Tab-separated table of C-alpha atoms in Angstrom:
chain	number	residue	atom	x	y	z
K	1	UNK	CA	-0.612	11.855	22.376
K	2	UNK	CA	1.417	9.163	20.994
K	3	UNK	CA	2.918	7.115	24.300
K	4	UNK	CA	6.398	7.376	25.258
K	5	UNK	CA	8.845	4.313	23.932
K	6	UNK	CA	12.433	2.947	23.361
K	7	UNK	CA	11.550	2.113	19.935
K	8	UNK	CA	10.891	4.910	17.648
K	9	UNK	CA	7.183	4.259	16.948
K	10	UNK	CA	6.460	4.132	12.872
K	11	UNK	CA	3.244	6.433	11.517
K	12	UNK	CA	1.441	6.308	8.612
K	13	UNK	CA	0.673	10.297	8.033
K	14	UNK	CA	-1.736	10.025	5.000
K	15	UNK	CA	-4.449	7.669	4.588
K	16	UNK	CA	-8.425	8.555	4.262
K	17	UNK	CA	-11.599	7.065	5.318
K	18	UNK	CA	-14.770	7.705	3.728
K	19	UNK	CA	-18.414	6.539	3.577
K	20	UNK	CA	-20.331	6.569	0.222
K	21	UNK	CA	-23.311	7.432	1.145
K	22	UNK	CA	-22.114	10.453	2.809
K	23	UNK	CA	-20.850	11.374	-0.611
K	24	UNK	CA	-23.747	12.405	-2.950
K	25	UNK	CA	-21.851	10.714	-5.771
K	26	UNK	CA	-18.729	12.917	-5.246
K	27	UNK	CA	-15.232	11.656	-5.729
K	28	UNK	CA	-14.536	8.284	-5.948
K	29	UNK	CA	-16.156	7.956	-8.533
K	30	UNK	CA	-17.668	4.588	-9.972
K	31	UNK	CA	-14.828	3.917	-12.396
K	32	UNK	CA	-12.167	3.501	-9.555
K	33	UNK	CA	-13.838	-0.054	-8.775
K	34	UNK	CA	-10.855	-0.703	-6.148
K	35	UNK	CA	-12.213	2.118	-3.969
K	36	UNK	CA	-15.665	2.442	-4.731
K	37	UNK	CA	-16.808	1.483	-1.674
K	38	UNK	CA	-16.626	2.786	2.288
K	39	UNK	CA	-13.428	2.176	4.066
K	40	UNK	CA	-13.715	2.752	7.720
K	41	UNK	CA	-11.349	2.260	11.019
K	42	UNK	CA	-11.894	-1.855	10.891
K	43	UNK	CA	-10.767	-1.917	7.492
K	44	UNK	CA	-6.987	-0.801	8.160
K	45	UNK	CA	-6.809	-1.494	11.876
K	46	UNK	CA	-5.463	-5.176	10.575
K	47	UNK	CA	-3.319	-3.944	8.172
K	48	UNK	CA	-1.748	-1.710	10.864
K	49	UNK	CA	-0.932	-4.504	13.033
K	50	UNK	CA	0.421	-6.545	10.274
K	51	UNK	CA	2.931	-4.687	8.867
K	52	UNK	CA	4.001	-2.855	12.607
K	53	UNK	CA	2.495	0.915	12.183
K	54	UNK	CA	1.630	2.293	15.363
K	55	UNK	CA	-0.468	5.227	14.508
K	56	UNK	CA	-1.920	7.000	11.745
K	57	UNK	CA	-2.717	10.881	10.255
K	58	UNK	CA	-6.271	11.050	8.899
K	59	UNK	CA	-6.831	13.279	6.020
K	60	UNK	CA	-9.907	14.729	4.573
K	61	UNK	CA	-10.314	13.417	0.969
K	62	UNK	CA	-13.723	15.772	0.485
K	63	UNK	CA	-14.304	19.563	0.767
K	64	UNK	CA	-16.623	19.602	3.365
K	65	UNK	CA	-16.274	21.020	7.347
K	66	UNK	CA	-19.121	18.197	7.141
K	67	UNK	CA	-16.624	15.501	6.133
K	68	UNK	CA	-14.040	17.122	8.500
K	69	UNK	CA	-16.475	16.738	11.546
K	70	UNK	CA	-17.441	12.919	10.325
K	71	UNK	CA	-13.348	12.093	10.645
K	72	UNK	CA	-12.690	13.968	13.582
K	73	UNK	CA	-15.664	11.550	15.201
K	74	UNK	CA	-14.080	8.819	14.161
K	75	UNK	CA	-10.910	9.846	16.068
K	76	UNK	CA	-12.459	9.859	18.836
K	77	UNK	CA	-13.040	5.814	18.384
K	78	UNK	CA	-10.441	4.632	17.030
K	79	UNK	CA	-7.095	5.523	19.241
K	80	UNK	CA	-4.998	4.653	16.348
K	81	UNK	CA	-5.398	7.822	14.674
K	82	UNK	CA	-3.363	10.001	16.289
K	83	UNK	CA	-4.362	13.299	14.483
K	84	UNK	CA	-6.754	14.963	11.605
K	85	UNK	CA	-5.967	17.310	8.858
K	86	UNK	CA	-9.384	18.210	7.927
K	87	UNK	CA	-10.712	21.129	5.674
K	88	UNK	CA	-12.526	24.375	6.072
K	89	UNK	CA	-13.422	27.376	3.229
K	90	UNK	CA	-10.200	29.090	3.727
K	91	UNK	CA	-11.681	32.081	1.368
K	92	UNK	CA	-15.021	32.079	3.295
K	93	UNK	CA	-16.862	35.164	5.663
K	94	UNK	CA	-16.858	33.058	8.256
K	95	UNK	CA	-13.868	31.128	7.765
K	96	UNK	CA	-12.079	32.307	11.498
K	97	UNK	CA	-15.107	30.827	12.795
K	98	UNK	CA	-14.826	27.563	11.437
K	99	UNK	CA	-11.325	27.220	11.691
K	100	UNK	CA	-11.869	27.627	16.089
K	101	UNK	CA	-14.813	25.072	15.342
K	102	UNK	CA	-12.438	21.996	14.268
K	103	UNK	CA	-9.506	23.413	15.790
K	104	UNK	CA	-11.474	22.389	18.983
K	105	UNK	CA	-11.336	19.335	18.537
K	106	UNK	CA	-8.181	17.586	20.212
K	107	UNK	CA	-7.014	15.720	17.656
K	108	UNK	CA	-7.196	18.034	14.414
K	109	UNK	CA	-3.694	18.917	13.554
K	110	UNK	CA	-4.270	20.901	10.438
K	111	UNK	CA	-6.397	21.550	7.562
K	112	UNK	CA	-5.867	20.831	3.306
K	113	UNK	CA	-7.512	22.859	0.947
K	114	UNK	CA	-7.086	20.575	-2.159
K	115	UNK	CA	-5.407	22.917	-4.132
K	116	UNK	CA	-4.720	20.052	-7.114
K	117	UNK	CA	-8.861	21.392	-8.226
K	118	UNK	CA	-7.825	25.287	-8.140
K	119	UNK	CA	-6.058	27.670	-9.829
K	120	UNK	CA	-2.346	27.931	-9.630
K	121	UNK	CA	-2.181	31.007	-8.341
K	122	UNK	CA	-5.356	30.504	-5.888
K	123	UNK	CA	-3.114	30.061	-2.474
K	124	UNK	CA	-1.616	34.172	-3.557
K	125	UNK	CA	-5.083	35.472	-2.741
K	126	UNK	CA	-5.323	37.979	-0.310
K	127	UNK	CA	-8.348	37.073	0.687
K	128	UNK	CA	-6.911	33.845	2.670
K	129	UNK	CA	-4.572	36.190	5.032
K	130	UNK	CA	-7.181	36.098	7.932
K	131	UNK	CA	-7.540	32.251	7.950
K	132	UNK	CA	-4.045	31.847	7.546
K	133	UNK	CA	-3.511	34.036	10.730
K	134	UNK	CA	-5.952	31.742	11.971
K	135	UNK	CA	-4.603	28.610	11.316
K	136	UNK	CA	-1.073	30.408	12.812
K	137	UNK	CA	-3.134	30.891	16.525
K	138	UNK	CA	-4.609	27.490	16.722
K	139	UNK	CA	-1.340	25.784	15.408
K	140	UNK	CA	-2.182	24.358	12.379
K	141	UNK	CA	-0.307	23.263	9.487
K	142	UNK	CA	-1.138	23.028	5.955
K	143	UNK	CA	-1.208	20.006	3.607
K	144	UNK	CA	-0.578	21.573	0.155
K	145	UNK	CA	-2.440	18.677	-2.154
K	146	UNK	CA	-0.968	20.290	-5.185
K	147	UNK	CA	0.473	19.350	-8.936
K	148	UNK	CA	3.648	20.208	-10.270
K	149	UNK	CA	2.282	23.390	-12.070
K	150	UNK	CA	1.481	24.844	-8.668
K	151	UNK	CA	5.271	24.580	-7.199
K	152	UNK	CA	6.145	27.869	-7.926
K	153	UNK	CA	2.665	29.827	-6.434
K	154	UNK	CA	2.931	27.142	-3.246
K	155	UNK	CA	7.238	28.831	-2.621
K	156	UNK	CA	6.035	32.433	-3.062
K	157	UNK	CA	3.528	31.719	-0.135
K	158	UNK	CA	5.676	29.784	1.827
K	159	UNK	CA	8.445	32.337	1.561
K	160	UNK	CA	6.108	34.642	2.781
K	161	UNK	CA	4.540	32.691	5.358
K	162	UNK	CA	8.161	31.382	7.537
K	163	UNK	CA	5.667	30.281	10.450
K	164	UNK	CA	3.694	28.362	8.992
K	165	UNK	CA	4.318	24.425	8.627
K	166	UNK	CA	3.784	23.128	5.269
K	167	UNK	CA	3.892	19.582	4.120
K	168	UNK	CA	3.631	19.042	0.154
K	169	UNK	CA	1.433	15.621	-0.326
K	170	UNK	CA	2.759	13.280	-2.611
K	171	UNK	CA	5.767	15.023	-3.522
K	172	UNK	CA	3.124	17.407	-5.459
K	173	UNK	CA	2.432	14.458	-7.586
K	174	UNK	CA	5.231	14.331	-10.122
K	175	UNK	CA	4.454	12.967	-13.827
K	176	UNK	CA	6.601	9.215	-12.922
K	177	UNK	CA	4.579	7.524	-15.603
K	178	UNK	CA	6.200	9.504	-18.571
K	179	UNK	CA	9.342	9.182	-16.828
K	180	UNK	CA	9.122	13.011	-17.379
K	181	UNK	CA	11.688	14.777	-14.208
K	182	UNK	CA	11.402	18.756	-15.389
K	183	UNK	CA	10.433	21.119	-14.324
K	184	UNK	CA	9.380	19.404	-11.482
K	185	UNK	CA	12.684	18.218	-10.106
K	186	UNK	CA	13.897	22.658	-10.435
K	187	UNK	CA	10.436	23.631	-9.304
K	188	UNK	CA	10.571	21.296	-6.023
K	189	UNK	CA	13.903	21.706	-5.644
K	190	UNK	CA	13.450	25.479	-4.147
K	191	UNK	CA	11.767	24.373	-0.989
K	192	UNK	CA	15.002	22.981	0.381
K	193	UNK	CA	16.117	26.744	1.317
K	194	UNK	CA	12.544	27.121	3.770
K	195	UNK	CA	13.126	24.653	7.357
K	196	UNK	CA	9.294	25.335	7.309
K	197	UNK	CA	8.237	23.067	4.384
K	198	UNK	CA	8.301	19.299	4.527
K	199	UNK	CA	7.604	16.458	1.947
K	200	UNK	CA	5.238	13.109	2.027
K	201	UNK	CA	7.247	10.012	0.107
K	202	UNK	CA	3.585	8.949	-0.544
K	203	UNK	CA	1.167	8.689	-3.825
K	204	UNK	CA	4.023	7.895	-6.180
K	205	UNK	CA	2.681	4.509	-7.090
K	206	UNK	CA	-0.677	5.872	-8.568
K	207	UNK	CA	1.510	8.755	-10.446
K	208	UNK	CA	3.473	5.779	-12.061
K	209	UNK	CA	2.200	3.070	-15.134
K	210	UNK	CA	0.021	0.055	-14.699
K	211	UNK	CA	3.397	-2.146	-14.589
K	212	UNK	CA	4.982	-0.052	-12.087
K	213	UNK	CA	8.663	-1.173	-10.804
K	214	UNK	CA	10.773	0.359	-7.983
K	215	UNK	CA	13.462	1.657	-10.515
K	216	UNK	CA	10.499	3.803	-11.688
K	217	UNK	CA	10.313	5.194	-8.558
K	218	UNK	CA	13.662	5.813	-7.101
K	219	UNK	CA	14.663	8.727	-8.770
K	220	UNK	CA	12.221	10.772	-7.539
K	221	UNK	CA	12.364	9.483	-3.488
K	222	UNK	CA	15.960	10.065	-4.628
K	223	UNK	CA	15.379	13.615	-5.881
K	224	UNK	CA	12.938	14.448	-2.653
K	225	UNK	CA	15.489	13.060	-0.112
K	226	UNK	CA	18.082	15.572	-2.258
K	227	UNK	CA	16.088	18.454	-1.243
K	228	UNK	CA	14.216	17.724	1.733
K	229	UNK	CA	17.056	15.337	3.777
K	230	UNK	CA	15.871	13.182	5.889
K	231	UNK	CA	14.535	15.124	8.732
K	232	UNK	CA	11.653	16.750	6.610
K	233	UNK	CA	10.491	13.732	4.144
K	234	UNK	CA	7.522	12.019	5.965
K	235	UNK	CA	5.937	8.103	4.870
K	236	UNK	CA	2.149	7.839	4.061
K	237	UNK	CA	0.588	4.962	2.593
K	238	UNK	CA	-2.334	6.868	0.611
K	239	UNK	CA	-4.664	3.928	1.712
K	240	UNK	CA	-6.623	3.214	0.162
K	241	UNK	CA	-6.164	4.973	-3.050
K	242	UNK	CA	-2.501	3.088	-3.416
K	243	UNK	CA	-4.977	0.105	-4.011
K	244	UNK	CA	-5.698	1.496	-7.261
K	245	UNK	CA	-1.691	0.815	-8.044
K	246	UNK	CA	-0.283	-1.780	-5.308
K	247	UNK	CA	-1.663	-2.541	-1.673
K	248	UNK	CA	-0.928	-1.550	1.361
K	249	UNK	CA	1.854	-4.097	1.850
K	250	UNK	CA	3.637	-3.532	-1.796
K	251	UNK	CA	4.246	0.209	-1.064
K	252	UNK	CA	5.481	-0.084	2.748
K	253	UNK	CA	8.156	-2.554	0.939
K	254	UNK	CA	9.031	-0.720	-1.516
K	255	UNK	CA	9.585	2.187	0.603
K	256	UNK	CA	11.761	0.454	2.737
K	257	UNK	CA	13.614	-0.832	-0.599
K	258	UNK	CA	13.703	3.289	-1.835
K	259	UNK	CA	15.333	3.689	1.552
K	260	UNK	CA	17.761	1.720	1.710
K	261	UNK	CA	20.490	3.990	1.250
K	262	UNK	CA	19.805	5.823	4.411
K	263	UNK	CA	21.065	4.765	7.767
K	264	UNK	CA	18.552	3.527	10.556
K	265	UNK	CA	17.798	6.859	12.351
K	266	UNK	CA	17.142	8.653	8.834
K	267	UNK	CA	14.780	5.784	8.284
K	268	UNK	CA	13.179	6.014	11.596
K	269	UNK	CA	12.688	9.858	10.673
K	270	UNK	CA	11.088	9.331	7.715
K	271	UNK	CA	8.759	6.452	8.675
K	272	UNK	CA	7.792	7.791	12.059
K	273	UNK	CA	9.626	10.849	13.727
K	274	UNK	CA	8.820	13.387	11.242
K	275	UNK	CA	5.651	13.174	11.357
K	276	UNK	CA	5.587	12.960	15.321
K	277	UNK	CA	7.645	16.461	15.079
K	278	UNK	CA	5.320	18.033	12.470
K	279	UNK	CA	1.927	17.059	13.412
K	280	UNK	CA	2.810	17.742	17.271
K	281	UNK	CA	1.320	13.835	17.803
C-alpha cells in the first residue's frame, strides 16, 4: 500500500524491467542499441529519487506468465513498485487457473495482453469471456497495449464490459510523427462516454520524429485531456523505451510543460492520484 501523506504522492504507472538473458532473443531486439541491455530495480531507483516519484506500476513487456512471475519477484524487493500488471493466455484451457496463480500475488494489479501483435478484432472473441469473469473476481484491470486501428474493437468490449477497468497505454499510440490526427482523434474520442476506461499520457515521444519538440506533442495530450479530463488521464514514463526518443528527465518535463494549462489538483491527478484510484495502490 502506498503510505498515507499531506502531499499527494506522484507515480510513475508504466515502466518495464527486463533481463536479456531471460529473453531467448525476443523483443528488444539488437537494433534498439539504447535498450539492448537488462534494466533492473537499481537502474531507476536513482532516477526516482531525482526527479521526486514516489512509486512505480511495473508492466510486463513479454508474453510470458514466466516473465510475469520474474516481475512480481522483483516486487517483492524493491518497495518502490507499488503494483504489477503482468500477463497470462487470456484464450488458454487453463487460463482461470493462471489468472488465481498471479492474482495471488499481493502486488499484481492487473494483466496486458499486448493486443498491438493481434488482430483487431481479437479482444471480441468469445472465447476470452471466462478469463474476463476472472479477472472481474480477483479485481483486475486491463492494460489495452493497442494501435489506433484497434479503437473501435477495444469500445465494443468496453461497452460491453461496464465493470471492468480499462486503461489504454500510450494513448493507443497515435501516428504524432506524420502529424497525422484522424481517425484517431474520432476513434479515441468515444471512450469519453464509459467512466470505466482511462488513458496513459505516456509513449508519445517514441510515436513522434527523431527531432521531436513539445508543439509536436501537445495536441494530442490536448486531445486526450478533451476526452478523458483530468480524473482518468494517468503519467508513465515508458522507461526505458522513452530512451530510444528522450530520457527519463526530458519526458517528466515536458509533461509538466503539456500540463500546464491545468490547475494543481488536475496535475496532481494525472501524475499521481489516478493511478492510486485505478490500480487500488
Amino acid at each position: 500500500m502506498v503510505p498515507e501523506s499531506s502531499v499527494p504522492l506522484r507515480i510513475d504507472a508504466h515502466q518495464h524491467f527486463w533481463l536479456l538473458a531471460n529473453r531467448s532473443g525476443q523483443w528488444p531486439p539488437a537494433e534498439l542499441a539504447a535498450i539492448h541491455r537488462d534494466f533492473l530495480p537499481q537502474q531507476l531507483a536513482p532516477l526516482l529519487k531525482q526527479h521526486g516519484i514516489d512509486g512505480t506500476v511495473l508492466v510486463q513487456s513479454l508474453p510470458s506468465v514466466t516473465d510475469t512471475l520474474f516481475l512480481l519477484a522483483l516486487a517483492e524487493r524493491a518497495p518502490f513498485i507499488q503494483a504489477v500488471v503482468g500477463w497470462a493466455d487470456l484464450k488458454s484451457r487453463n487460463a482461470v487457473e493462471q489468472i488465481a496463480l498471479l492474482a495471488s500475488h499481493r502486488k499484481l494489479r492487473g494483466l496486458r495482453p499486448m493486443l498491438q501483435d493481434l488482430a483487431d478484432d481479437w479482444i471480441a472473441d468469445p472465447l476470452l469471456e471466462p478469463a474476463i469473469a476472472a479477472m472481474q473476481r480477483h479485481r483486475l484491470s486491463l492494460d489495452a497495449l493497442i494501435l489506433p486501428r484497434h479503437l473501435p474493437a477495444l469500445l465494443a468490449f468496453a461497452q460491453s464490459h461496464p465493470n471492468l477497468p480499462i486503461v489504454i497505454d500510450h494513448a493507443a499510440k497515435p501516428p504524432i510523427a506524420s502529424a497525422e490526427m484522424t481517425p484517431w482523434r474520432e476513434h479515441i474520442s468515444r471512450f469519453a462516454a464509459l467512466p470505466q476506461v482511462y488513458c496513459k499520457l505516456s509513449g508519445l515521444v517514441t510515436e513522434a520524429s527523431s527531432v521531436w519538440q513539445e508543439g509536436d506533442l501537445q495536441p494530442y495530450a490536448d486531445h486526450i485531456l478533451d476526452v478523458f479530463g483530468a480524473s482518468r488521464v494517468i503519467w508513465g514514463s515508458d522507461w526505458p523505451v522513452v530512451n530510444l526518443a528522450a530520457d527519463y528527465g526530458r519526458w517528466l518535463a515536458t509533461t509538466e510543460s503539456l500540463l500546464s494549462k491545468l490547475d494543481p489538483l488536475q496535475r496532481q491527478q494525472v501524475m499521481g492520484l489516478n493511478a492510486q484510484r485505478f490500480y487500488r495502490l
